XYZ file of C-alpha atoms in Angstrom:
598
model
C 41.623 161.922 28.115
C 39.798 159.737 30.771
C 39.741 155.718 29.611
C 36.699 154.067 29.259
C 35.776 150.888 31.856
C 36.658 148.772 29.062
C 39.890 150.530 28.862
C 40.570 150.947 32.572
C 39.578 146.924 32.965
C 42.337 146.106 30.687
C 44.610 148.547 32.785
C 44.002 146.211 35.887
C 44.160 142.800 34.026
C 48.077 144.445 33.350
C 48.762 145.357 36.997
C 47.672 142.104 38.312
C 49.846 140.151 35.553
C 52.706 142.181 36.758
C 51.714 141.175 40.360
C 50.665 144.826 41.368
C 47.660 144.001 43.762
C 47.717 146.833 45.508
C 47.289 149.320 42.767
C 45.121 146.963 41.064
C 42.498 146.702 44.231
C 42.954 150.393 44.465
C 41.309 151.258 40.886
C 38.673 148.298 41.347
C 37.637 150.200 44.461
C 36.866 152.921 42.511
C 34.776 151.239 39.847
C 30.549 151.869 40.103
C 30.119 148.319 39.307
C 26.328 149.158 38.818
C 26.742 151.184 36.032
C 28.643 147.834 34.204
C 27.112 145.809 31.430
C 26.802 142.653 31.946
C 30.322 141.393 29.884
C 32.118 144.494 31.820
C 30.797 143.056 35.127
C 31.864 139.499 34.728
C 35.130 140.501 33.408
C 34.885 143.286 36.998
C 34.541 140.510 38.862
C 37.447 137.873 37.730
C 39.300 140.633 38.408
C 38.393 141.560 41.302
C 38.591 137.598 42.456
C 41.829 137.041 41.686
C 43.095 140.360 42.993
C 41.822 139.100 46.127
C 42.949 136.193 45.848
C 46.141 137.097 45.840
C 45.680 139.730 48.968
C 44.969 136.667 50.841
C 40.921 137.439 51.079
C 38.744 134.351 49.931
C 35.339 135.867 51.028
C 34.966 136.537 47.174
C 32.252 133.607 46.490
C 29.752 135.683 45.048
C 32.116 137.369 42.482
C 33.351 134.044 41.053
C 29.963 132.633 40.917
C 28.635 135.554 38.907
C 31.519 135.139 36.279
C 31.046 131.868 35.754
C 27.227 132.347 35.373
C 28.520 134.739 32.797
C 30.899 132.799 30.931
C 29.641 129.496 30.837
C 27.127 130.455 28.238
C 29.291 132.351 26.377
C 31.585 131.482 23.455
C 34.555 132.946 25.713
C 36.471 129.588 26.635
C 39.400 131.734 27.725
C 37.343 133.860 30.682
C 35.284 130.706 31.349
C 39.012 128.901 31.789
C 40.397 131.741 34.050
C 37.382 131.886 36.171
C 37.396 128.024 36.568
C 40.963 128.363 37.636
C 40.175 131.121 40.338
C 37.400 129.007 41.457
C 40.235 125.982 42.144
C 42.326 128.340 43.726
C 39.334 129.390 46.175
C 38.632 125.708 46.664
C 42.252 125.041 47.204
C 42.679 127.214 50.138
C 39.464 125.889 51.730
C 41.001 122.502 51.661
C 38.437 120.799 48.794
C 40.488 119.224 47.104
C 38.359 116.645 45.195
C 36.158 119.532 44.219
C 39.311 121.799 43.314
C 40.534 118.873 41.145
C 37.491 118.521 38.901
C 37.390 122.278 38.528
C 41.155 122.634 37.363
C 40.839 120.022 35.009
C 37.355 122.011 33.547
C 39.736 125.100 33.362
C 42.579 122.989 31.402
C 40.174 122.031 28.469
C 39.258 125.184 28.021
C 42.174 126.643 28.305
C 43.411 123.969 25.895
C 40.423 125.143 23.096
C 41.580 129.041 23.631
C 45.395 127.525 22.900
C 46.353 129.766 25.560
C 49.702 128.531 26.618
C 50.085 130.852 29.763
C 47.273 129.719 31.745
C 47.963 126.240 30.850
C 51.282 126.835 32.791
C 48.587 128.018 35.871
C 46.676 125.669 35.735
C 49.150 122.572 35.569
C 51.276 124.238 38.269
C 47.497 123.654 40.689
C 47.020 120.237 39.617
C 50.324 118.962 40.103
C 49.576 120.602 43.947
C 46.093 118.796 43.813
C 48.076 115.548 43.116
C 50.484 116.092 45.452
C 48.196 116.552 48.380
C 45.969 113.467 47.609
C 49.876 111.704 47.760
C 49.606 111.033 43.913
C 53.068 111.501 43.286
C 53.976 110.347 39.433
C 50.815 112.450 38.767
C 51.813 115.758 40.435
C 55.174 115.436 38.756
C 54.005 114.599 35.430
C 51.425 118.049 35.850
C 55.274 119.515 36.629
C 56.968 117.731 33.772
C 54.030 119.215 31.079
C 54.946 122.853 32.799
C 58.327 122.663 31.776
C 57.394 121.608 28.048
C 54.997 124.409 27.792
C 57.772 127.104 29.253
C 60.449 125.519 27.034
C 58.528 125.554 23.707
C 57.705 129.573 24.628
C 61.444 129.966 25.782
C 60.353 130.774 29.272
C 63.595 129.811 31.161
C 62.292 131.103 34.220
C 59.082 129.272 34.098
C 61.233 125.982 33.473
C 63.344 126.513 36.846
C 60.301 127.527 38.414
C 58.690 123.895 38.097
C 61.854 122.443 38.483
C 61.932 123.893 41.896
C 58.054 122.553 42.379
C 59.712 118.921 42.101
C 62.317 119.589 44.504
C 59.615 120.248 46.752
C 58.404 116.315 45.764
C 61.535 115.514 46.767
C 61.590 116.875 50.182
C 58.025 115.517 50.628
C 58.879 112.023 49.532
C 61.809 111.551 51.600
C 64.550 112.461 48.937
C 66.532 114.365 51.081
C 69.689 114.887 49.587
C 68.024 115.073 46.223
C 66.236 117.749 47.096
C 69.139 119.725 48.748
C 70.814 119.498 45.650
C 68.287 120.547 43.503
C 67.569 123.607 45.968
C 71.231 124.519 46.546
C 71.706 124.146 42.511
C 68.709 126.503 41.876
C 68.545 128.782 45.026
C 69.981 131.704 43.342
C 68.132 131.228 39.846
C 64.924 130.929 41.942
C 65.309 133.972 43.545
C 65.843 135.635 41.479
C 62.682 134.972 39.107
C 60.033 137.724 38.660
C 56.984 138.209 40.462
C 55.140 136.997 37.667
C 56.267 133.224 38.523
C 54.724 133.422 41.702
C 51.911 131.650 41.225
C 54.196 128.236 40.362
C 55.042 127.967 43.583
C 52.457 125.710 44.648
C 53.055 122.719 46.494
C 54.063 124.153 50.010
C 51.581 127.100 50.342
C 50.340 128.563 47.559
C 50.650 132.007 47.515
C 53.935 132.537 49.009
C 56.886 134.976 48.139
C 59.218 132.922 46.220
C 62.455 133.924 48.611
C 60.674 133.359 51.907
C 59.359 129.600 50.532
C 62.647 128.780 49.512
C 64.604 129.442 52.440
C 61.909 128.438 54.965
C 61.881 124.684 52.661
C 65.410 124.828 52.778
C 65.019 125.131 56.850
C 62.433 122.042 56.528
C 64.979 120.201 54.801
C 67.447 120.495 57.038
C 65.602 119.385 59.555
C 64.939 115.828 57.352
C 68.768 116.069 57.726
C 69.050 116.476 61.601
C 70.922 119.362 60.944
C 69.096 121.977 63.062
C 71.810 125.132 63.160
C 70.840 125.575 58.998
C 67.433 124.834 59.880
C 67.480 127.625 62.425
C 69.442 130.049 59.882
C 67.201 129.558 56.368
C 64.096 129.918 58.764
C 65.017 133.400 60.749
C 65.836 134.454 57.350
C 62.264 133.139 56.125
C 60.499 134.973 58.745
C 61.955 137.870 58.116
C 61.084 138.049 54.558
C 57.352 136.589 55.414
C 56.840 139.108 57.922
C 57.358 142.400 55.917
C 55.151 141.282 53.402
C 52.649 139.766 55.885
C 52.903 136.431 54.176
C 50.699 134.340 56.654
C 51.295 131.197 55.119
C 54.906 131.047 55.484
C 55.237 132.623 58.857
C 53.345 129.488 59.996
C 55.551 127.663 58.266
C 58.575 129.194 60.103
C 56.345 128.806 63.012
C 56.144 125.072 62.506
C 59.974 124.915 61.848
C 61.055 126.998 65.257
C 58.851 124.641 66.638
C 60.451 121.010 65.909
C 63.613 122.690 66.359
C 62.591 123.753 69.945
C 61.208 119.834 70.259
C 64.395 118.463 69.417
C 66.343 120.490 71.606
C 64.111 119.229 74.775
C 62.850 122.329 74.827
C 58.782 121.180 75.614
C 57.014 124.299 76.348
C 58.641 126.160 74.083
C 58.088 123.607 71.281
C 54.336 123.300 72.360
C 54.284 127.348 72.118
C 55.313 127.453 68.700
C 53.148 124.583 67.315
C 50.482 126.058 68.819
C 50.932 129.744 67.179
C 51.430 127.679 63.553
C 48.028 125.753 64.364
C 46.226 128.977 65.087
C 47.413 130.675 62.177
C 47.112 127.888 59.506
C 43.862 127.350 61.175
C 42.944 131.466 60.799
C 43.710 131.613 57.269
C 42.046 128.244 56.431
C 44.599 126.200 54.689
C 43.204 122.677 56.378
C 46.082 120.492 54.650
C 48.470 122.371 56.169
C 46.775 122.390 59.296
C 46.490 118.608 59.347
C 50.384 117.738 58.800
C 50.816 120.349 61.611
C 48.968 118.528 64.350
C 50.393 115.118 63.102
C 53.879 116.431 63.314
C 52.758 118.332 66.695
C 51.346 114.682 68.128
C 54.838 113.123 66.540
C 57.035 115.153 68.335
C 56.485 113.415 71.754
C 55.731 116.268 73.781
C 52.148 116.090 74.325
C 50.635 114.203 77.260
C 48.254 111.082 75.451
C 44.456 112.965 75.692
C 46.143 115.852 73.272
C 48.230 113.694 71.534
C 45.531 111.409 70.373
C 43.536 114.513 69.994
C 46.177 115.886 67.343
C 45.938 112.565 65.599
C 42.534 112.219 65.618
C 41.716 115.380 63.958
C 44.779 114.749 61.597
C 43.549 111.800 60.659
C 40.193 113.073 60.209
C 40.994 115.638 57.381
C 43.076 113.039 55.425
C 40.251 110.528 55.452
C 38.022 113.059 54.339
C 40.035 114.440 51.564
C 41.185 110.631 51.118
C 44.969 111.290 51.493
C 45.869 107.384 52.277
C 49.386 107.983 52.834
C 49.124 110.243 55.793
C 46.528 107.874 56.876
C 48.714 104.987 56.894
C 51.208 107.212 59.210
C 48.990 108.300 61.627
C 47.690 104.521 61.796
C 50.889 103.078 62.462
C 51.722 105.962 64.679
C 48.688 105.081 66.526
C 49.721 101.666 66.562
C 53.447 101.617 68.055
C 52.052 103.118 70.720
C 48.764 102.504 71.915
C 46.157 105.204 73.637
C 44.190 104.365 76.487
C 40.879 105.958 76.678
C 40.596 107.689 80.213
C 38.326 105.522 82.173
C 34.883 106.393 82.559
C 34.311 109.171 85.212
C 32.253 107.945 88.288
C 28.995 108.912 88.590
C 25.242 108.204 89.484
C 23.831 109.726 86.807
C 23.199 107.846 84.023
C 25.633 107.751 81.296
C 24.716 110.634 77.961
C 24.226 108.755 74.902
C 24.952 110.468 71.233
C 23.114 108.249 69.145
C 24.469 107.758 65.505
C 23.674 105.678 62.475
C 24.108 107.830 59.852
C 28.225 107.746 58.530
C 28.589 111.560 59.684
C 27.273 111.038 62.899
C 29.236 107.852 63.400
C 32.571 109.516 62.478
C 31.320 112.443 64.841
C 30.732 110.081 67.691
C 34.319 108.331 67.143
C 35.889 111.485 66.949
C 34.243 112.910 70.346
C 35.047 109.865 72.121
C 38.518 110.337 71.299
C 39.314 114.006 71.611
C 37.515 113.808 74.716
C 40.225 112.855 77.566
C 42.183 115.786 76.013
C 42.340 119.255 77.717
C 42.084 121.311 74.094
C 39.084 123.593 73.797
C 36.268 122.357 71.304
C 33.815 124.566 69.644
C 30.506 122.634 68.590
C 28.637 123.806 65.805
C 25.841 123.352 63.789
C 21.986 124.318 63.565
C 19.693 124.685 67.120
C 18.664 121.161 67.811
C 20.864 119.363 66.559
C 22.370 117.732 69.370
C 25.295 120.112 70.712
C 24.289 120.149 74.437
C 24.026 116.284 74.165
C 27.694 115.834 72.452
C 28.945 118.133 75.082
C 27.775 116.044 77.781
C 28.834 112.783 75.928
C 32.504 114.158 75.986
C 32.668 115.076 79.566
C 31.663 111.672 80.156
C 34.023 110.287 78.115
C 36.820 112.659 79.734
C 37.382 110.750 82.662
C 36.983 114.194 84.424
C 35.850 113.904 87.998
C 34.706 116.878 88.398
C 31.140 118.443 87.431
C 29.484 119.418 84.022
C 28.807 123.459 84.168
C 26.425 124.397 81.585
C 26.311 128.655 81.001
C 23.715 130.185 78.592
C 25.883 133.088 77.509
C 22.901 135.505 76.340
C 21.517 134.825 80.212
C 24.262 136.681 81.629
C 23.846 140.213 81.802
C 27.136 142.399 81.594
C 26.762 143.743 84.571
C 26.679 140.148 86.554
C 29.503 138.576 84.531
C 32.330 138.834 86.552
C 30.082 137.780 90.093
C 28.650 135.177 88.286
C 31.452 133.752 86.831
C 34.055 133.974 89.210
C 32.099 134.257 92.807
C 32.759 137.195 95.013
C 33.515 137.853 98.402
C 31.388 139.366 101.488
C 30.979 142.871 101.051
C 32.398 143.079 97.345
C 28.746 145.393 96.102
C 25.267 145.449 97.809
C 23.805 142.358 98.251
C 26.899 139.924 98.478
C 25.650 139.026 102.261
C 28.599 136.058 101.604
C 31.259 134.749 100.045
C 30.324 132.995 97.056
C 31.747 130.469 94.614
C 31.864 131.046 91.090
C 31.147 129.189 88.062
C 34.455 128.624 87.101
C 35.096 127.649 90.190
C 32.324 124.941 90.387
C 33.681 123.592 87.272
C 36.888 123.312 88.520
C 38.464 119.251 87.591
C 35.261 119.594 85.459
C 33.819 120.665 82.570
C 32.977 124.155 81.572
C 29.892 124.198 78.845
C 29.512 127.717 76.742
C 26.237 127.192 75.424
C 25.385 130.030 71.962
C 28.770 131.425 72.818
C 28.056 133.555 69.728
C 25.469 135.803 72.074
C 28.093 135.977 75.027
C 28.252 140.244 75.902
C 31.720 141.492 75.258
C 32.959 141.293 79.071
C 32.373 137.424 79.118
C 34.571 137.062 76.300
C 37.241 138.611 77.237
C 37.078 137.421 81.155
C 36.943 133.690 79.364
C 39.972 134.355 76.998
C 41.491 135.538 80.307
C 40.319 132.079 82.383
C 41.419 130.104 78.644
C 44.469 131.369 78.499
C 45.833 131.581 82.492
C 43.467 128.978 84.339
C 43.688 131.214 86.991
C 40.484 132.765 88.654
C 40.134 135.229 91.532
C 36.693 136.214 93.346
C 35.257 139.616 92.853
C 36.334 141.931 96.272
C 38.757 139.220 96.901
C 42.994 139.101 96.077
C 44.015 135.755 96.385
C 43.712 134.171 93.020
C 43.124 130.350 92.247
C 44.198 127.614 89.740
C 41.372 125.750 88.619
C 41.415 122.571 85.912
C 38.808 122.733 83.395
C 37.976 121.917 80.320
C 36.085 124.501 77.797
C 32.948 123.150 75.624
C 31.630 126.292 73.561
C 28.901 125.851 71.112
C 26.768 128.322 68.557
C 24.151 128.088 65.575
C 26.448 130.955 64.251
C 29.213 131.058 61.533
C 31.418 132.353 64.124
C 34.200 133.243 61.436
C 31.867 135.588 59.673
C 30.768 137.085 62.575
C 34.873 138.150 63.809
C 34.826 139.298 60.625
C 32.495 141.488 61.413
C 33.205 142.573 64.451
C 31.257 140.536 66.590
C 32.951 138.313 68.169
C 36.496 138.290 69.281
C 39.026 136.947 67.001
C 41.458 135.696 69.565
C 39.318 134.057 71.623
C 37.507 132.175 68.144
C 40.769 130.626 67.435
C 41.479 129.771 71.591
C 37.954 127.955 71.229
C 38.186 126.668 67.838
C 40.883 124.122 68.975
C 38.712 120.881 68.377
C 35.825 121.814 65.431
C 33.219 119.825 65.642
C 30.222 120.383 63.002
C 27.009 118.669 63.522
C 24.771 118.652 60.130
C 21.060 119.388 60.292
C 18.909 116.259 60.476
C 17.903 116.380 57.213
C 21.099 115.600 55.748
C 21.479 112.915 58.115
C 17.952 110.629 57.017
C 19.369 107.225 58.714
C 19.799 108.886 62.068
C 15.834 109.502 61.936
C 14.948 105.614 62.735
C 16.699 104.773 65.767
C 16.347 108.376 67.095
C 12.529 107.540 67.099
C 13.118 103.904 68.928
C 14.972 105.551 71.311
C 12.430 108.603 72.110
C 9.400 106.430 72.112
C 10.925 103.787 74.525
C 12.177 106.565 76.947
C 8.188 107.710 76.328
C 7.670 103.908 77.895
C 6.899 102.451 74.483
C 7.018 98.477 74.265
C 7.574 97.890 70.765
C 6.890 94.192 70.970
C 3.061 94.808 71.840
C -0.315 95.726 69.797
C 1.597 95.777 66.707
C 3.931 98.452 67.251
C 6.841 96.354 65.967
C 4.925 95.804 62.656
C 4.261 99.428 62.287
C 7.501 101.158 63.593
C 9.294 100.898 59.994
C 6.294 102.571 58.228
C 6.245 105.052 61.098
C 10.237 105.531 60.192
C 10.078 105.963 57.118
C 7.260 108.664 57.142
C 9.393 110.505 59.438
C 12.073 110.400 57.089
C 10.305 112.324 54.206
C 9.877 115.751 56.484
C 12.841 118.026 56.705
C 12.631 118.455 60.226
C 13.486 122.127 60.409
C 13.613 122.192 64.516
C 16.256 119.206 63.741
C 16.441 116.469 66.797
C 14.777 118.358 69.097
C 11.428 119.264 66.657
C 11.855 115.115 66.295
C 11.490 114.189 70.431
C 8.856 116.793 70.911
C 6.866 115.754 68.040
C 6.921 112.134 68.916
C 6.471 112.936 72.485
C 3.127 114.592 71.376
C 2.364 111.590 68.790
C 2.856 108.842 72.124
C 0.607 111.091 74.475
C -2.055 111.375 71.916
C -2.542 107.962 71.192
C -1.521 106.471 74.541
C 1.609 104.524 72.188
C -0.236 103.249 69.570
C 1.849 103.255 66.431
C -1.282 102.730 63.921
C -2.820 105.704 65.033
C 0.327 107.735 64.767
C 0.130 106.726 61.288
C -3.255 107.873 61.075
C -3.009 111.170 62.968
């Protein structure tokens, strides 16, 4: 007899409490979701969240929104709870944790009403990681502490040493060394031994990682906290291994991390800077931006990287934590800052004058900081944000703020025809096809001790991005018809109006080369969520018009002209804002009042 949805529902909510995604995914797949009611389809798609969820895909926004549309006017605390807990999760591995904290603690009272002692356990297990990332210590083991009360009044022994081995990880983190050896070493066996259904306590290294691959790849961290770097080497092949079959991303950039201050402490610099960079890409691939973060800080710490990268490292470090207001890590990257100081690269020379990136509003400021200091680096940044928002100018305002001597090469990638990529961008010599009369220089080339500007690198044709992955990844250039091949020095400035992750997703664009670009992210918000850039954005277009705000009341007038500017949502962004007040200033010869009147 064939089960009913309801039925066959239940069937999956079993496999994935017994941690069997696979076969779980495989009967959702088969599901006509259409034909659902409307309780069948919200309960379809918690199910199918947190089955992804735990496959590692987070593109499942529109499934947890719908349940929670569902539930939240229902009488069903307990779905409403679960679905507020998979939404924390999702949050979680985007790196929101302020948002992922008020969301967990929505899923624990209504968990609480249900008196559903199991996903209380859950949801404790994410809030003592919440805690632990903002650095709220006591907190994150008091979360851990209530965990163990709950598993010892249901007599869930494994659940107990599963927390327990949550706080060892505090330990570790807070510089408890030997406390945490000891608690590991004690446990190691116990913990391995624990059922897949405890696999979602082990939270406050990465999430959703095998329980024998975490433990031996923290063990290898720990070790290292104890300078002894043979173990370190030992727990973390064994890690790998492990995190590998199972395609555990997570930890294999963990191990990746590990190999990595192992290779820095043996002197071992390109090797080190190899394997930090493989654990940046990967955390960086898979989204989990705390991780991410402590990787470029210990990257920057590990005294391998020339200042313009190290500062880089820092910077962007430092710019997560401040965001997700993690003052401890702050502190660190202050005072490693401080003991030892980074010069800015001095100002290239040139005749031009110098770009300007004008700020006012907080985002725009912290963008501006952050450009000035990433700049002197060689890393790859990828600009992006809505057309007209003020890409081409940032890129211009971090060559100049390079020190680079060299030139500023701007490339519209959907100019370049397929057939004219390769001449165009790396020259060609006499003779190479019909028409090449002479040898001829390339754009690379050209840029060379320069800068190299990718503008809409979203619309490049598929032979420009894989000759620039080449160029990224080699720095090595050789002319069309030509053999010899030459270094060059550049720096590579891509920008796009796209969601460039969606669109490898899809096939469009190149994953590799994404992450090769994606080095330094840089986001740039539409105007409209940036009102108090709108003032001296106008100043500074109507005096380059030849404005003189002093005269025929222009002064007088220029706030009320502001602040009318400010009420339009400026869908054309910066740019619709110059030509529009370009056009305002040659209609009424620069008179303000009659802007106002216009």
């Amino acid at each position: 007899m064939r089960e009913t949805v309801t039925e066959q529902l239940s069937i999956i909510d079993e496999l994935l409490r017994d941690s069997k995604t696979r076969e779980a995914l495989h009967i959702l797949d088969k599901i006509d979701s259409s034909a659902l009611s409307k309780a069948d389809y919200a309960y379809f798609c918690i199910l199918i969240t947190e089955a992804n969820l735990d496959f590692g895909n987070y593109d499942i926004h529109k499934q947890i929104d719908t349940a929670l549309n569902f539930y939240k006017y229902s009488q069903d605390n307990e779905n409403f709870a679960r679905a507020k807990y998979l939404q924390g999760r999702l949050l979680l591995s985007q790196g929101k944790t302020f948002e992922a904290k008020e969301v967990l603690l929505e899923s624990y009272v209504n968990y609480k009403r249900s008196e559903n002692p199991n996903g209380l356990k859950r949801v404790l297990g994410r809030l003592a990681q919440v805690f632990y990332i903002e650095g709220e210590i006591d907190n994150a083991i008091r979360h851990l502490n209530s965990g163990i009360d709950i598993c010892k009044k249901l007599g869930d022994n494994n659940g107990v040493a599963a927390f327990s081995f949550n706080i060892a990880n505090i330990f570790f983190r807070t510089g408890a060394l030997h406390k945490a050896i000891i608690q590991l070493e004690s446990n190691r066996e116990k913990i391995i031994q624990l059922g897949d259904e405890y696999r979602y306590l082990f939270l406050l290294m990465y999430p959703e990682s095998d329980h024998i691959s975490q433990t031996k790849r923290l063990l290898a961290d720990t070790y290292i906290g104890l300078d002894k770097f043979d173990l370190a080497q030992k727990y973390a092949e064994e890690a790998l291994i492990v995190a590998e079959k199972i395609n555990e991303r997570v930890e294999i950039a963990g191990c990746y991390r590990v190999f990595a201050q192992i290779a820095a402490h043996n002197s071992e610099k390109e090797k080190a800077k190899d394997w930090f960079k493989k654990a940046l890409n990967l955390f960086s691939m898979i989204g989990f931006q705390y991780e991410l973060a402590f990787t470029r800080f210990l990257a920057a710490k590990s005294g391998w990287y020339e200042d313009g990268e190290r500062a880089a490292l820092l910077f962007l470090a430092k710019e997560y934590f401040q965001s997700e207001d993690i003052k401890h890590y702050v502190e660190k990257i202050n005072s490693e800052l401080s003991s030892s100081p980074y010069q800015r690269a001095a100002i290239r020379p040139s005749d031009e004058k110098a770009p300007v990136f004008i700020a006012a509003h907080l985002d725009t400021l912290r963008i501006r900081n952050l450009a000035e200091n990433v700049a002197p680096s060689d890393m790859t940044v990828l600009l992006t944000g809505p057309t007209g928002a003020g890409k081409d100018q940032l890129a211009k305002y971090i060559h100049y703020y390079s020190g680079r001597e060299g030139l500023f090469i701007q490339v519209n990638c959907a100019a370049i025809p397929d057939g004219m990529v390769e001449s165009e961008l790396f020259g060609c010599r006499k003779g190479a096809f019909t028409g090449a009369l002479s040898d001829r220089q390339g754009l690379f080339e050209t840029a060379d001790k320069g800068t190299f500007y990718l503008n809409e690198i979203a619309d490049s044709p598929p032979a420009l991005q894989a000759k620039l992955l080449e160029v990224i990844e080699t720095k090595v250039v050789r002319r069309l018809g030509g053999n010899e091949s030459k270094k060059i020095d550049i720096r590579i400035i891509a920008s796009t109006n796209h969601n460039l992750e969606e669109d490898t997703r899809e096939g469009g664009f190149r994953l590799d080369l994404y992450h090769r670009l994606n080095e330094i992210p840089i986001f740039i918000p539409p105007l409209s969520k940036r009102l108090e850039d709108i003032p001296i954005l106008a100043r500074y277009f109507l005096i380059q018009c030849g404005l003189d705000l002093e005269k025929n009341g222009n002064s007088r007038s220029f706030n009320e002209l502001s602040h009318l500017l400010m009420t339009y949502d400026w869908p054309g962004n910066v740019r619709e804002l110059h030509s529009e007040l370009n056009r305002l200033f040659y209609i009424t010869k620069g008179d303000i009042p009659d802007m106002l009147r216009i």
